[in-house]
Short mmCIF file of C-alpha atoms and ligand atoms in Angstrom, two decimals:
data_model
loop_
_atom_site.label_atom_id
_atom_site.label_comp_id
_atom_site.label_asym_id
_atom_site.label_seq_id
_atom_site.Cartn_x
_atom_site.Cartn_y
_atom_site.Cartn_z
CA MET A 1 35.71 -7.27 -25.27
CA THR A 2 32.19 -8.67 -24.95
CA THR A 3 29.38 -6.18 -25.03
CA LEU A 4 26.49 -6.82 -22.67
CA PRO A 5 23.02 -6.89 -24.21
CA LYS A 6 21.21 -3.60 -23.77
CA PRO A 7 18.61 -3.93 -21.03
CA ARG A 8 14.99 -3.96 -22.18
CA GLN A 9 13.55 -0.49 -22.73
CA PRO A 10 9.99 0.82 -23.08
CA GLU A 11 8.81 0.59 -26.66
CA LEU A 12 6.48 3.33 -27.85
CA LYS A 13 5.01 2.45 -31.23
CA THR A 14 2.44 5.24 -31.43
CA SER A 15 2.17 8.72 -30.06
CA LEU A 16 0.30 8.68 -26.75
CA PRO A 17 -2.53 8.02 -26.56
CA GLY A 18 -2.60 5.65 -29.52
CA PRO A 19 -5.84 5.35 -31.54
CA LYS A 20 -7.21 2.25 -29.77
CA THR A 21 -6.43 3.73 -26.35
CA ALA A 22 -8.14 6.98 -27.30
CA ALA A 23 -11.23 5.11 -28.53
CA ILE A 24 -11.55 3.05 -25.33
CA MET A 25 -10.93 6.14 -23.19
CA GLU A 26 -13.81 7.80 -25.00
CA ARG A 27 -16.18 4.84 -24.47
CA ASP A 28 -15.03 4.61 -20.87
CA SER A 29 -15.89 8.27 -20.35
CA GLN A 30 -19.41 7.61 -21.70
CA HIS A 31 -20.34 4.52 -19.72
CA LEU A 32 -18.33 4.15 -16.53
CA SER A 33 -18.80 5.85 -13.20
CA THR A 34 -18.03 9.56 -13.20
CA SER A 35 -16.00 9.00 -10.03
CA TYR A 36 -13.14 7.17 -11.76
CA MET A 37 -9.88 9.09 -12.11
CA ARG A 38 -7.76 8.88 -15.24
CA PRO A 39 -4.34 10.42 -14.48
CA TYR A 40 -3.09 9.75 -18.02
CA PRO A 41 -4.31 7.83 -21.05
CA PHE A 42 -3.31 4.22 -20.53
CA VAL A 43 -5.38 1.14 -21.41
CA PRO A 44 -3.57 -2.14 -20.69
CA ASP A 45 -3.78 -5.10 -23.03
CA HIS A 46 -1.36 -7.55 -21.44
CA GLY A 47 1.57 -7.70 -19.09
CA GLU A 48 4.71 -9.68 -18.51
CA GLY A 49 6.83 -9.18 -15.41
CA VAL A 50 7.41 -5.47 -14.85
CA TRP A 51 6.21 -4.58 -18.36
CA LEU A 52 2.71 -3.64 -19.43
CA THR A 53 1.65 -3.31 -23.05
CA ASP A 54 -1.26 -1.09 -23.98
CA VAL A 55 -3.91 -1.85 -26.60
CA ASP A 56 -1.85 -0.02 -29.24
CA GLY A 57 1.23 -2.14 -28.62
CA ASN A 58 3.14 0.42 -26.55
CA THR A 59 5.16 -1.33 -23.85
CA MET A 60 5.81 0.54 -20.62
CA LEU A 61 7.82 -0.08 -17.48
CA ASP A 62 5.57 -0.41 -14.46
CA PHE A 63 6.70 1.63 -11.45
CA PHE A 64 3.36 1.61 -9.63
CA ALA A 65 2.09 -2.00 -9.76
CA GLY A 66 -1.60 -1.09 -9.87
CA ILE A 67 -1.18 0.90 -6.63
CA ALA A 68 1.24 -1.42 -4.85
CA VAL A 69 -0.73 -4.55 -5.73
CA SER A 70 1.07 -6.54 -8.44
CA THR A 71 3.77 -7.80 -6.08
CA THR A 72 4.94 -10.55 -8.42
CA GLY A 73 4.56 -8.49 -11.57
CA HIS A 74 2.12 -9.28 -14.35
CA ALA A 75 1.08 -12.81 -15.27
CA HIS A 76 3.72 -14.44 -13.08
CA PRO A 77 3.80 -18.11 -14.23
CA HIS A 78 3.78 -19.43 -10.65
CA VAL A 79 0.70 -17.35 -9.78
CA VAL A 80 -1.05 -18.17 -13.07
CA LYS A 81 -0.52 -21.90 -12.48
CA ALA A 82 -1.87 -21.72 -8.93
CA VAL A 83 -4.99 -19.85 -10.11
CA GLN A 84 -5.55 -22.22 -13.01
CA GLU A 85 -5.24 -25.28 -10.78
CA GLN A 86 -7.67 -23.98 -8.18
CA ILE A 87 -10.22 -22.71 -10.68
CA THR A 88 -10.61 -26.21 -12.09
CA LYS A 89 -11.33 -27.57 -8.59
CA PHE A 90 -13.92 -25.08 -7.28
CA THR A 91 -14.26 -21.31 -7.41
CA HIS A 92 -16.62 -20.73 -4.52
CA VAL A 93 -18.28 -22.42 -1.61
CA CYS A 94 -18.35 -19.66 1.07
CA LEU A 95 -15.79 -19.53 3.83
CA THR A 96 -18.26 -17.98 6.26
CA ASP A 97 -20.07 -21.32 6.36
CA TYR A 98 -17.53 -24.00 5.39
CA PRO A 99 -13.82 -24.36 6.04
CA GLN A 100 -11.53 -24.74 3.02
CA GLU A 101 -8.04 -26.16 3.33
CA ILE A 102 -6.60 -23.49 1.06
CA THR A 103 -7.70 -20.67 3.40
CA THR A 104 -6.89 -22.63 6.56
CA SER A 105 -3.32 -23.11 5.35
CA LEU A 106 -3.15 -19.49 4.18
CA ALA A 107 -4.13 -18.27 7.64
CA GLU A 108 -1.61 -20.63 9.26
CA ARG A 109 1.03 -19.25 6.95
CA MET A 110 0.16 -15.60 7.46
CA VAL A 111 0.12 -15.66 11.26
CA LYS A 112 3.64 -17.14 11.28
CA HIS A 113 4.89 -13.76 10.07
CA VAL A 114 3.46 -11.91 13.09
CA GLU A 115 3.26 -14.33 16.01
CA LYS A 116 5.81 -13.78 18.75
CA PRO A 117 6.65 -16.62 21.15
CA GLY A 118 3.64 -17.41 23.34
CA GLU A 119 1.23 -15.52 21.06
CA LYS A 120 -1.54 -16.86 18.87
CA TRP A 121 -3.22 -14.89 16.08
CA ARG A 122 -6.32 -15.53 13.99
CA VAL A 123 -7.37 -14.34 10.53
CA PHE A 124 -10.61 -13.04 9.01
CA PHE A 125 -10.61 -12.95 5.20
CA GLY A 126 -12.38 -10.27 3.13
CA ASN A 127 -12.17 -9.01 -0.45
CA SER A 128 -10.68 -5.52 -0.24
CA GLY A 129 -8.62 -3.27 1.98
CA ALA A 130 -11.67 -1.32 3.07
CA GLU A 131 -13.37 -4.53 4.16
CA ALA A 132 -10.36 -5.51 6.24
CA VAL A 133 -10.46 -2.05 7.86
CA GLU A 134 -14.21 -2.34 8.55
CA ALA A 135 -13.60 -5.73 10.14
CA ALA A 136 -10.79 -4.33 12.28
CA VAL A 137 -12.90 -1.47 13.59
CA LYS A 138 -15.92 -3.68 14.24
CA LEU A 139 -13.73 -6.16 16.11
CA ALA A 140 -12.06 -3.43 18.20
CA ARG A 141 -15.44 -1.99 19.20
CA ASN A 142 -16.94 -5.39 19.89
CA HIS A 143 -13.95 -6.53 21.93
CA THR A 144 -13.51 -3.40 24.04
CA GLY A 145 -17.16 -2.37 24.36
CA ARG A 146 -15.95 1.16 23.55
CA SER A 147 -16.90 3.25 20.53
CA HIS A 148 -14.36 5.99 19.79
CA ILE A 149 -11.73 5.48 17.07
CA ILE A 150 -8.68 7.67 16.53
CA SER A 151 -7.13 7.90 13.07
CA THR A 152 -4.52 10.17 11.50
CA ILE A 153 -4.49 13.16 9.19
CA GLY A 154 -3.18 12.15 5.77
CA SER A 155 -4.34 8.57 6.18
CA PHE A 156 -6.22 6.47 3.65
CA HIS A 157 -8.27 3.49 4.76
CA GLY A 158 -10.74 2.94 1.91
CA ARG A 159 -14.09 4.01 0.49
CA THR A 160 -16.77 2.28 2.54
CA TYR A 161 -18.55 4.41 5.15
CA GLY A 162 -16.40 3.41 8.10
CA ALA A 163 -13.22 3.58 6.06
CA ILE A 164 -13.86 7.03 4.55
CA THR A 165 -14.67 8.32 8.00
CA LEU A 166 -11.26 7.13 9.19
CA THR A 167 -9.54 8.47 6.06
CA GLY A 168 -7.85 11.82 6.56
CA SER A 169 -6.08 12.55 3.29
CA LYS A 170 -8.45 14.47 1.02
CA THR A 171 -11.82 16.14 1.64
CA LYS A 172 -13.06 15.04 -1.80
CA TYR A 173 -13.42 11.53 -0.38
CA LYS A 174 -15.97 12.83 2.14
CA ARG A 175 -17.67 15.82 0.53
CA GLY A 176 -21.37 15.23 0.07
CA PHE A 177 -21.33 11.75 1.62
CA GLY A 178 -22.24 12.52 5.23
CA PRO A 179 -23.29 11.76 7.83
CA LEU A 180 -20.26 9.60 8.41
CA LEU A 181 -19.43 7.31 11.32
CA PRO A 182 -19.75 9.06 14.68
CA ASN A 183 -16.99 9.06 17.32
CA VAL A 184 -14.00 9.25 15.02
CA SER A 185 -11.17 11.78 15.60
CA HIS A 186 -8.04 12.53 13.63
CA VAL A 187 -4.60 13.40 15.00
CA PRO A 188 -1.52 14.55 13.06
CA TYR A 189 0.80 11.95 11.52
CA PRO A 190 4.44 12.47 12.53
CA ASN A 191 5.92 13.42 9.17
CA PRO A 192 9.62 14.16 9.68
CA PHE A 193 9.80 16.20 6.45
CA ARG A 194 6.88 18.43 7.44
CA PRO A 195 6.71 18.04 11.21
CA PRO A 196 3.31 18.86 12.72
CA LEU A 197 2.53 20.63 16.00
CA GLY A 198 5.52 22.99 15.78
CA ALA A 199 7.89 20.07 16.39
CA THR A 200 11.07 19.04 14.58
CA ALA A 201 11.85 15.91 12.58
CA GLU A 202 13.29 14.38 15.76
CA THR A 203 10.57 15.46 18.19
CA CYS A 204 7.41 15.08 16.08
CA GLY A 205 6.74 11.52 17.26
CA GLN A 206 6.66 12.57 20.91
CA ALA A 207 4.66 15.69 19.99
CA VAL A 208 1.88 13.54 18.48
CA ILE A 209 1.86 11.29 21.58
CA ASP A 210 1.57 14.39 23.81
CA HIS A 211 -1.20 15.70 21.57
CA ILE A 212 -3.22 12.48 21.97
CA GLU A 213 -2.70 12.50 25.75
CA GLY A 214 -3.89 16.12 25.69
CA LEU A 215 -7.07 15.07 23.86
CA PHE A 216 -7.65 12.45 26.55
CA GLN A 217 -7.60 15.23 29.16
CA THR A 218 -9.89 17.61 27.30
CA ILE A 219 -12.08 16.16 24.56
CA ILE A 220 -12.03 12.35 24.31
CA PRO A 221 -12.30 10.18 27.42
CA ALA A 222 -9.51 7.61 26.95
CA ASP A 223 -11.68 4.88 28.44
CA GLU A 224 -14.15 5.36 25.58
CA VAL A 225 -11.51 4.82 22.88
CA ALA A 226 -11.70 1.39 21.26
CA ALA A 227 -8.78 1.75 18.85
CA ILE A 228 -6.13 3.85 17.24
CA ILE A 229 -5.74 2.96 13.57
CA ILE A 230 -2.59 4.00 11.75
CA GLU A 231 -0.53 3.13 8.72
CA PRO A 232 2.94 2.31 10.11
CA MET A 233 4.21 3.92 6.90
CA GLN A 234 1.66 6.29 5.41
CA GLY A 235 0.75 5.50 1.78
CA GLU A 236 -1.76 7.71 -0.01
CA GLY A 237 -0.82 10.59 2.32
CA GLY A 238 2.65 10.78 0.74
CA TYR A 239 4.71 7.63 1.42
CA ILE A 240 5.85 8.87 4.81
CA VAL A 241 7.99 7.00 7.33
CA PRO A 242 7.49 8.13 10.94
CA PRO A 243 10.45 8.68 13.29
CA ALA A 244 11.81 5.50 14.90
CA ASP A 245 10.54 6.29 18.41
CA PHE A 246 6.92 6.95 17.42
CA LEU A 247 5.27 3.54 17.04
CA PRO A 248 6.84 2.11 20.24
CA LYS A 249 5.52 5.18 22.09
CA LEU A 250 2.11 4.78 20.49
CA ARG A 251 2.07 1.13 21.58
CA ALA A 252 2.87 2.22 25.15
CA LEU A 253 0.10 4.86 25.03
CA CYS A 254 -2.43 2.23 23.90
CA ASP A 255 -1.30 -0.09 26.70
CA ARG A 256 -1.70 2.68 29.29
CA HIS A 257 -5.32 3.19 28.27
CA GLY A 258 -6.49 -0.28 27.20
CA ILE A 259 -6.81 0.82 23.55
CA MET A 260 -6.48 -1.57 20.58
CA LEU A 261 -3.67 -0.65 18.21
CA ILE A 262 -4.57 -1.35 14.58
CA PHE A 263 -1.83 -1.24 11.96
CA ASP A 264 -3.19 -0.75 8.45
CA GLU A 265 -0.64 -2.57 6.29
CA VAL A 266 -2.81 -2.57 3.17
CA GLN A 267 -0.34 -0.51 1.13
CA ALA A 268 3.05 -0.94 2.80
CA GLY A 269 2.64 -4.59 3.83
CA MET A 270 3.32 -7.92 2.13
CA GLY A 271 7.02 -7.46 1.61
CA ARG A 272 6.88 -4.08 -0.09
CA SER A 273 8.98 -2.32 2.55
CA GLY A 274 11.61 -5.08 2.47
CA LYS A 275 10.06 -6.81 5.49
CA MET A 276 6.77 -8.69 5.48
CA TYR A 277 5.08 -5.84 7.37
CA SER A 278 6.28 -2.27 7.51
CA PHE A 279 5.80 -2.09 11.30
CA GLN A 280 8.56 -4.69 11.59
CA HIS A 281 11.06 -1.92 10.82
CA PHE A 282 10.26 -0.49 14.26
CA ASP A 283 11.91 -2.42 17.07
CA GLY A 284 9.65 -4.75 18.98
CA VAL A 285 6.35 -3.04 18.19
CA GLN A 286 3.40 -5.40 18.02
CA PRO A 287 -0.14 -4.23 17.18
CA ASP A 288 -3.34 -5.96 18.32
CA ILE A 289 -4.88 -6.03 14.85
CA ILE A 290 -3.41 -5.84 11.32
CA THR A 291 -5.17 -5.17 8.03
CA VAL A 292 -3.70 -6.51 4.79
CA ALA A 293 -4.82 -6.43 1.14
CA LYS A 294 -3.30 -5.11 -2.13
CA GLY A 295 0.00 -7.04 -2.44
CA ILE A 296 -1.32 -10.18 -0.79
CA ALA A 297 -2.37 -12.06 -3.95
CA SER A 298 -0.74 -10.36 -6.95
CA GLY A 299 -4.00 -8.67 -7.93
CA MET A 300 -6.59 -11.32 -7.10
CA PRO A 301 -9.13 -9.77 -4.73
CA ILE A 302 -8.60 -10.95 -1.17
CA SER A 303 -7.86 -9.16 2.09
CA ALA A 304 -7.16 -10.20 5.63
CA MET A 305 -7.70 -8.85 9.11
CA LEU A 306 -5.33 -10.50 11.55
CA ALA A 307 -5.89 -10.20 15.30
CA LYS A 308 -4.40 -11.60 18.45
CA GLU A 309 -6.45 -14.55 19.67
CA SER A 310 -7.07 -12.70 22.94
CA VAL A 311 -8.68 -9.89 20.90
CA MET A 312 -10.67 -11.92 18.37
CA THR A 313 -13.52 -12.53 20.78
CA TRP A 314 -16.53 -11.72 18.59
CA PRO A 315 -19.14 -14.46 18.64
CA VAL A 316 -20.07 -16.97 15.92
CA GLY A 317 -22.03 -15.35 13.09
CA SER A 318 -21.26 -11.76 14.17
CA HIS A 319 -19.19 -11.03 11.05
CA GLY A 320 -18.73 -12.67 7.66
CA SER A 321 -18.59 -12.23 3.89
CA THR A 322 -19.99 -14.21 0.97
CA TYR A 323 -16.88 -13.99 -1.18
CA GLY A 324 -14.24 -13.23 1.46
CA GLY A 325 -11.37 -15.71 1.35
CA ASN A 326 -12.29 -16.86 -2.15
CA PRO A 327 -10.28 -20.03 -2.90
CA VAL A 328 -8.94 -18.84 -6.28
CA ALA A 329 -7.69 -15.64 -4.70
CA ALA A 330 -6.31 -17.69 -1.79
CA ALA A 331 -4.38 -19.84 -4.27
CA ALA A 332 -2.87 -16.66 -5.73
CA ALA A 333 -2.00 -15.53 -2.20
CA HIS A 334 -0.18 -18.81 -1.52
CA ALA A 335 1.77 -18.45 -4.77
CA THR A 336 2.58 -14.83 -3.93
CA LEU A 337 3.82 -15.86 -0.48
CA ASP A 338 5.94 -18.62 -2.08
CA LEU A 339 7.79 -15.91 -3.99
CA LEU A 340 7.87 -13.38 -1.16
CA GLU A 341 9.28 -15.90 1.29
CA GLY A 342 11.62 -17.44 -1.27
CA VAL A 343 10.04 -20.92 -1.19
CA VAL A 344 9.95 -20.40 -4.95
CA LYS A 345 12.73 -18.28 -6.41
CA HIS A 346 12.24 -15.68 -9.11
CA PRO A 347 15.18 -15.53 -11.53
CA GLY A 348 17.44 -12.54 -10.87
CA CYS A 349 15.80 -11.66 -7.56
CA GLY A 350 18.10 -13.46 -5.10
CA ASP A 351 16.76 -15.28 -2.04
CA SER A 352 13.24 -13.95 -2.08
CA LEU A 353 11.13 -11.08 -3.39
CA MET A 354 11.16 -9.56 0.08
CA HIS A 355 14.97 -9.35 0.03
CA ASN A 356 14.85 -8.13 -3.54
CA ALA A 357 12.50 -5.34 -2.47
CA ALA A 358 14.96 -4.35 0.26
CA GLN A 359 18.03 -4.44 -1.96
CA VAL A 360 16.74 -2.97 -5.20
CA GLY A 361 14.67 -0.47 -3.19
CA GLU A 362 17.80 0.73 -1.44
CA PHE A 363 19.52 1.12 -4.81
CA ILE A 364 16.60 3.21 -6.13
CA MET A 365 16.59 5.37 -3.02
CA THR A 366 20.35 5.98 -3.16
CA GLU A 367 20.13 6.94 -6.82
CA LEU A 368 17.18 9.26 -6.23
CA LYS A 369 18.97 10.95 -3.35
CA ALA A 370 21.94 11.52 -5.65
CA MET A 371 19.55 13.12 -8.17
CA GLN A 372 18.52 15.74 -5.60
CA ALA A 373 21.78 17.59 -6.31
CA GLU A 374 20.81 18.05 -9.96
CA PHE A 375 17.12 18.67 -9.28
CA PRO A 376 16.67 20.96 -6.27
CA PHE A 377 12.88 20.63 -6.61
CA LEU A 378 13.19 17.03 -5.35
CA GLY A 379 12.72 18.11 -1.75
CA ASP A 380 12.60 14.70 -0.13
CA VAL A 381 13.30 11.09 -0.99
CA ARG A 382 12.03 8.67 1.64
CA GLY A 383 10.70 5.22 2.24
CA ALA A 384 11.79 1.63 2.78
CA GLY A 385 12.29 -1.14 0.25
CA MET A 386 10.10 -0.54 -2.78
CA PHE A 387 7.84 1.86 -0.89
CA ILE A 388 9.44 5.13 -1.96
CA GLY A 389 8.10 8.69 -2.03
CA LEU A 390 9.57 11.53 -4.06
CA GLU A 391 8.32 14.93 -2.89
CA PHE A 392 8.40 17.94 -5.22
CA VAL A 393 8.93 21.35 -3.63
CA LYS A 394 8.91 24.99 -4.66
CA PRO A 395 12.01 27.10 -3.99
CA ASP A 396 10.47 28.15 -0.65
CA GLY A 397 10.11 24.48 0.36
CA SER A 398 6.32 24.33 0.06
CA PRO A 399 4.79 21.37 -1.83
CA ASP A 400 4.75 21.78 -5.63
CA GLY A 401 1.80 19.72 -6.84
CA LYS A 402 1.85 21.26 -10.32
CA LEU A 403 5.46 20.32 -10.92
CA ARG A 404 4.77 16.83 -9.60
CA ASP A 405 1.89 16.47 -12.08
CA ALA A 406 4.11 17.66 -14.93
CA ALA A 407 6.84 15.22 -13.88
CA SER A 408 4.38 12.35 -13.69
CA MET A 409 3.15 13.09 -17.22
CA ALA A 410 6.70 13.50 -18.57
CA MET A 411 7.62 10.09 -17.15
CA PHE A 412 4.52 8.49 -18.64
CA GLU A 413 5.28 10.01 -22.06
CA ARG A 414 8.67 8.31 -21.88
CA GLY A 415 7.14 4.92 -21.06
CA LEU A 416 7.27 4.87 -17.25
CA LEU A 417 3.99 4.13 -15.47
CA ASN A 418 3.88 6.00 -12.18
CA LEU A 419 1.32 7.37 -9.75
CA ASP A 420 1.02 10.41 -7.53
CA CYS A 421 0.10 10.55 -3.86
CA GLY A 422 -0.04 13.20 -1.13
CA GLU A 423 0.05 16.84 -2.15
CA ALA A 424 3.17 16.74 -4.29
CA VAL A 425 4.60 13.23 -4.21
CA ILE A 426 5.25 10.55 -6.81
CA ARG A 427 5.09 7.09 -5.28
CA ILE A 428 7.51 4.51 -6.53
CA SER A 429 5.91 1.14 -5.84
CA PRO A 430 6.99 -1.24 -8.60
CA PRO A 431 6.43 -4.99 -8.68
CA LEU A 432 8.85 -6.57 -6.22
CA ILE A 433 10.43 -8.62 -9.03
CA LEU A 434 12.05 -5.44 -10.40
CA THR A 435 15.75 -6.14 -10.95
CA ARG A 436 18.55 -3.64 -10.45
CA GLU A 437 18.93 -3.33 -14.24
CA GLU A 438 15.22 -2.61 -14.70
CA ALA A 439 15.37 -0.15 -11.81
CA ALA A 440 18.28 1.61 -13.52
CA THR A 441 16.22 1.83 -16.73
CA GLY A 442 13.37 3.43 -14.81
CA LEU A 443 15.69 5.85 -13.06
CA GLU A 444 17.20 6.90 -16.38
CA ILE A 445 13.70 7.65 -17.71
CA MET A 446 12.96 9.65 -14.57
CA ARG A 447 16.17 11.64 -14.96
CA ASP A 448 15.36 12.38 -18.59
CA ALA A 449 11.81 13.44 -17.69
CA LEU A 450 13.01 15.69 -14.87
CA ARG A 451 15.59 17.33 -17.14
CA ALA A 452 12.79 18.21 -19.53
CA LEU A 453 11.08 20.13 -16.70
CA LYS A 454 14.02 22.43 -15.96
C1 LIG B 501 -3.53 1.91 3.73
C2 LIG B 501 -4.76 1.55 2.96
N1 LIG B 501 -5.81 1.03 3.61
C3 LIG B 501 -6.93 0.68 2.97
C4 LIG B 501 -7.05 0.87 1.61
C5 LIG B 501 -8.32 0.48 0.91
O1 LIG B 501 -8.11 -0.63 0.11
P1 LIG B 501 -9.18 -1.04 -1.02
O2 LIG B 501 -9.11 0.00 -2.09
O3 LIG B 501 -8.74 -2.40 -1.46
O4 LIG B 501 -10.50 -1.07 -0.35
C6 LIG B 501 -5.99 1.42 0.90
C7 LIG B 501 -6.09 1.65 -0.56
O5 LIG B 501 -5.35 2.36 -1.17
C8 LIG B 501 -4.80 1.77 1.59
O6 LIG B 501 -3.77 2.31 0.94
#
């Protein structure tokens, strides 16, 4: 009988944190912004695929991909080559003033994933998710001549002034920063696990629609609303998937009132959910504007705001960015798309990284659901593809943030990099090159960590 080689495991050579990590953490605490969070002591030195090695030589399995960014893993040879080739040609000219083939072809490529027959879309490139969101809101206001924006509770849209105003997940993002943008309102997000507005998992989508229509009768004139911005699957708020009927109904509501529908795909987009965009899981829904960042270029800073041609009506010079659409980042985006679409295959990941995300993600979700029997504090397992949320609950069903924090630390101590979100959720957002075997390794570490909590 042949024995299969044991799959690669995390390798911890020092206790955590190791001495070099501790020293850098200390210097970091002296000289960097006091706003930075440090959920656990980890200082990367280098990465390869789904593995990251810290400065002390401890190698960990990456289940968070730098907050859903490192789509192709770390130092993917195809991405590295594309970056190296472009950097020797030119690193900057300024897209706001001069066209560059690499961004023209990137835009052509990106719109193909959203255009329906008879539609034409255009792309504005920025550097970060927040910038894409700012661009989306500016465009919606400019196009409609209206000012009000509706966002959702639990949402995250970034840290710039417009984006934090829209954000509805944590008050710490806003405290002490006001005044914020005027004319922004928040409505509940239809979370089937914790349905708002006294509704059920099945009725919460309709309840939110009724709530918005109610606001239009009482507080916000609908004809002053420029846009509704929403994450089709909510990220920072807890990796939440709305009920199937909600987004089609929201689209219909926007159509009734001439409101732009903006889908913020910064976290769930670019193949993470198993489709290019997470809204594509909801039959036939088409937004007017889409924001994309994070997973677009495997960690190189670039973002995009895509809009229907009929909506992108702002005049020449009205919006721009010095660095936005940087050619080196655009080269990384092309290489990332090659792998996502399957133009270039990654060994062990089937047709394309997008399909791999769907298949391996489903495996992870099935396994986690099976774990709920052993760990009753795993109240909910939800998501799509490799966008998976694991919610920790107390015996009475309320969120258990403390237990989540303890679980997160126990996983880290066993060599699994992970990240929290929401009130009591661990997000599982690994690089999309994660194989089934690597997923099984991560799940085994999770099981071991959760057993230690009992
Ligand atoms: C849905 C969503 N929108 C916008 C942003 C902001 O992106 P950035 O941090 O690149 O500005 C984030 C970041 O987490 C996000 O998750």
